[in-house]
Amino acid sequence: MADRSFEVSRLPGFAFTAVTVFLALYLPIFTLVFFSFNAGSVLSVWQGWSLRWYVEAWQNDVVKGAAMRSLLIAASASAIATTLATMAAIGTTRRRRFRGQTAIYAFINQPLMVPEIVTAVALLIFFGVIKSWTGYQGLGYLILAHSAFCVPFAYLPIRARLEGMDLSLETAAADLYASPWQAFRHVTLPLLAPGIAAGAMLAFVISLDDVVITEFVKSAGQDTLPTYMLGQLRRTLTPEVNAISTALLVLTVLLLTAFFLVNRKKD
Amino acid sequence: MSPPPRLSEAEDRQRRAATRNGWLLSAPALVLLFIAASGPLLIVLVYSFLTPGKYGDVSWEFSTSGWVGILFSRDIFDDTLKLADAHLTIFWRSVKLSLLTTAITFALGFPTAWFIATRPPKARALWLFLITIPFWTNLLIRTFAITEIIRNEGILNKVLLAIGVIAAPLRIMNTDTAVLIGMAYVYLPLMVLPLFAAIDRFDMRLLEAGYDLYASRMQVLRHVILPIVRPGIVAGSILVFVPSLGAYVTPRVLGGGKNMMIGNFIELQFGQGRNWPLGAALSIALLIVVMLAMLIYVRAATKEDTPHG
Amino acid sequence: MIKITGTAGPILSVNAAIMARDVTKAFGQGETALKALDNVSCEIRTGEFFTLLGPSGCGKTTLLRLIAGFEMPTAGQILIDGQDVTGQPPNRRAVNTVFQSYALFPHLSVAENVGFGLKMQGRPRAEIAATVREMLALVKLEALAGRRTGQLSGGQQQRVALARALAPRPKVLLLDEPLSALDLKLRKEMQVELKRLQTETGITFVFVTHDQEEALTMSDRIAVMSAGKIQQIGVPREIYTAPVNRFVADFIGETNFIPATAVPGGAKLADGTVLPAEGEGSLLIIRPEQLRLLPAAADGALPATVESVVYFGTDTHVHLALEDGTKLTARVPSPADGHSGHAPGQRIGLGFAPGAARLIRE
Ligand SMILES: Nc1ncnc2c1ncn2[C@@H]1O[C@H](COP(=O)(O)OP(=O)(O)OP(=O)(O)O)[C@@H](O)[C@H]1O
Ligand SMILES: [Mg+2]
């Protein structure tokens, strides 16, 4: 406390509360990660370090299947969502304002406003009907559902990047004899790439994390990692769930870090 | 006066091309969202006016029983309607817990957001990253993490027992309190981020002006800071309140079977309850409440914006 | 619907690089529409340095964007090299633009920027490489060919933008205030540079500026614009010495205005004095440097009173009032010791350099 000058932005108890909040936020997560390395099979009784539960999870065919399914769905959904979101973002930004632009914007962001349980129920009914009509039971439904709710998450960073881009660059390209497609291919797309990467990463994370909609849409035997874990929570838990959680957590943190690095590079 | 100009053919073509391309490029996303997000909501609306089928699903006969069933239940013996207390309990719990969650996350989130916003730029980016990670981390994992803390044999009880604060473990799991703790824990980042955004724009020189005019720290907080960051408060509250009201995972994991919230109640109708129209009507009702909350938010946000330009 | 009609366009001449015929451009529709250009016609000759000069918001950029094809006219036609291009997209027009913000592609190198237009036209690689080298030599940037544009100084970016626009050898080069982002010294340098490039390449330049000095020193011809209309087109000397109306006289340089009536052989002032003046109209103009300060009793001089004297270094501004209250400013060279010898309240006589006074319309 060398500096006794009056600091205007200090408010009593705020710093203490904040630090406590951060501790409270991370303590459970660290505990979870910590016990994933437990040698014993009871959750909160520490019996020494071991990778046993990672090995068990890896050797568990159900877990492996769920993990593969999660990754497959997340990869497909984020690819689809990012492609469509990129097109929509270009459609709603790189031109003079047009009729219906606001409506498109609202419609694209609509999944962010509807409670997940409501969408889940809606898809349960709708896909149920389609399933009984067509007899198709595959992963397509999950991919379709995930693609849809990932669209706004991919759309927002891409649109933000586009809005920060000088429109006169495309004008200059057109002036230099580029057709609209050439202007897109040689100017817009390369400059937009970081935004697209960011959008794809967010979409991937969001898809990977989804529980509710997946739980309602999946057919028998289509568990993803989160729905598998939700099922496990009803039984006697072993640190296997901690191990799976930790793996997912690490993947998320890696993707987020990449997202921040990609986004930072632009300024 | 020259006549008001009319679009020339070339201008008109240019404008129409902009509109057409805008719609064409957006069309695939709109179609996807219509098929797998918005459109099915209409089916839910239709289902809410049908008759429950014997083994789940619906039979295609018009009925308002789904909507009536939200508040009333039919007596098995004399077929009279009476208020369904069990339903009301669930609604009341949902609203109560959502409001409490909003209040708690605000009480904890405001100092946190303030703290982050007043760090030096480098440190601020780090703190912000730290609050963003839980935001994007799997909700189920975070719920699971908090479960391990508050379980009967969890860390909390172990520590409290060890230091002798309590003699017997606290039984928190499967109570409203557990759900409340869980929701506050998982939704806290949703409160902090918009609050941070608002505080970040706040001009700290206004504080100097406040202190210069003899305000105490509490008076400055009450009369200068809170009114100015109000849009952030409203945004954060909506962002927490809306998912809390529709919460499904957290009450399911922490509340056990008995402490249901609306989300779980809706699921029940599609599972053991075998009353799809009721589930559909509840879904639509929840959607309407959420939309109203959003509307209030938009109103509040725009009202705040107009006088400042 | 009523069609906007205007005066017939100028007679088509063989050597017009650009022709605008009765061009109107309105932003917005109906009653709230804003006419950025109001029935503008002009002809830009092949090979000339043509300048659009006018205050902010008068429609200079709009006219340029219409020529380039970024905007379509509400009415009227644009011709490039005698061909009607109204309605054609910019990538089909043989004109190139140097943007005010330069709009260099940040993801491409200097050389790739310069070669962009040729690449889009599908020219062979070898030709592109050769032209790029030639263009970089022209703007003296050979050493920077491989650099990213973000690492260049303002002046260097300016040169890249010029080279990029010149590389496809356009019929016309459009430059929208290309020098406004540069500091004064660099600006002077680039003025010379631009003029040199124009002479060397022989390409028609259409140059936009709101700096009258820049316009006067660089242009072959100037169009002075105001409120969406062209007020006057002419060579610099004509624009300065024979402005057609008050706006042009006021916008180009400083001018004294004296109410007068046209009489045979000159202009009659309020006090009955008749001065020799050309032109017609009810406003007599005379530039401050053309006024002579004489002794009060001097022959044929107009009596005036000194109101204030402001020292400007090389010259001195003497603010005067005529008998009827009309205010004038005279600019006289400052003597070696800086004292002009005039003081407020002093009564003097005003003389006019021959041919200096001119009658114009309001
Ligand atoms: N896209 C547009 N939409 C609406 N109004 C516009 C648009 N572009 C220009 N205007 C208006 O048209 C008028 C002329 O604009 P323009 O840009 O041509 O002026 P300028 O002479 O280039 O001015 P400056 O020297 O400031 O660049 C201005 O009043 C401007 O506000
Ligand atoms: Mg302009």
Short mmCIF file of C-alpha atoms in Angstrom, two decimals, chain C residues 51 53 209 211-220 222 224 234-241 252-253 287:
data_model
loop_
_atom_site.label_atom_id
_atom_site.label_comp_id
_atom_site.label_asym_id
_atom_site.label_seq_id
_atom_site.Cartn_x
_atom_site.Cartn_y
_atom_site.Cartn_z
CA THR C 51 -10.34 18.91 -62.66
CA LEU C 53 -13.45 21.60 -58.20
CA THR C 209 -10.22 18.33 -55.42
CA ASP C 211 -8.28 22.82 -53.15
CA GLN C 212 -8.44 25.70 -55.64
CA GLU C 213 -4.69 26.24 -55.74
CA GLU C 214 -4.14 22.58 -56.63
CA ALA C 215 -6.76 22.89 -59.35
CA LEU C 216 -5.28 26.08 -60.81
CA THR C 217 -1.71 24.82 -60.96
CA MET C 218 -2.32 21.31 -62.31
CA SER C 219 -5.28 21.41 -64.65
CA ASP C 220 -5.70 21.91 -68.35
CA ILE C 222 -11.43 23.06 -64.58
CA VAL C 224 -16.30 24.44 -60.88
CA GLY C 234 -12.73 26.69 -68.49
CA VAL C 235 -8.96 26.88 -68.46
CA PRO C 236 -7.50 28.01 -65.10
CA ARG C 237 -6.76 31.56 -66.25
CA GLU C 238 -10.32 32.01 -67.50
CA ILE C 239 -11.82 30.66 -64.30
CA TYR C 240 -9.75 33.07 -62.22
CA THR C 241 -9.95 36.19 -64.34
CA ILE C 252 -11.67 30.82 -56.55
CA GLY C 253 -9.37 33.21 -54.75
CA ARG C 287 -9.36 40.97 -57.01
#
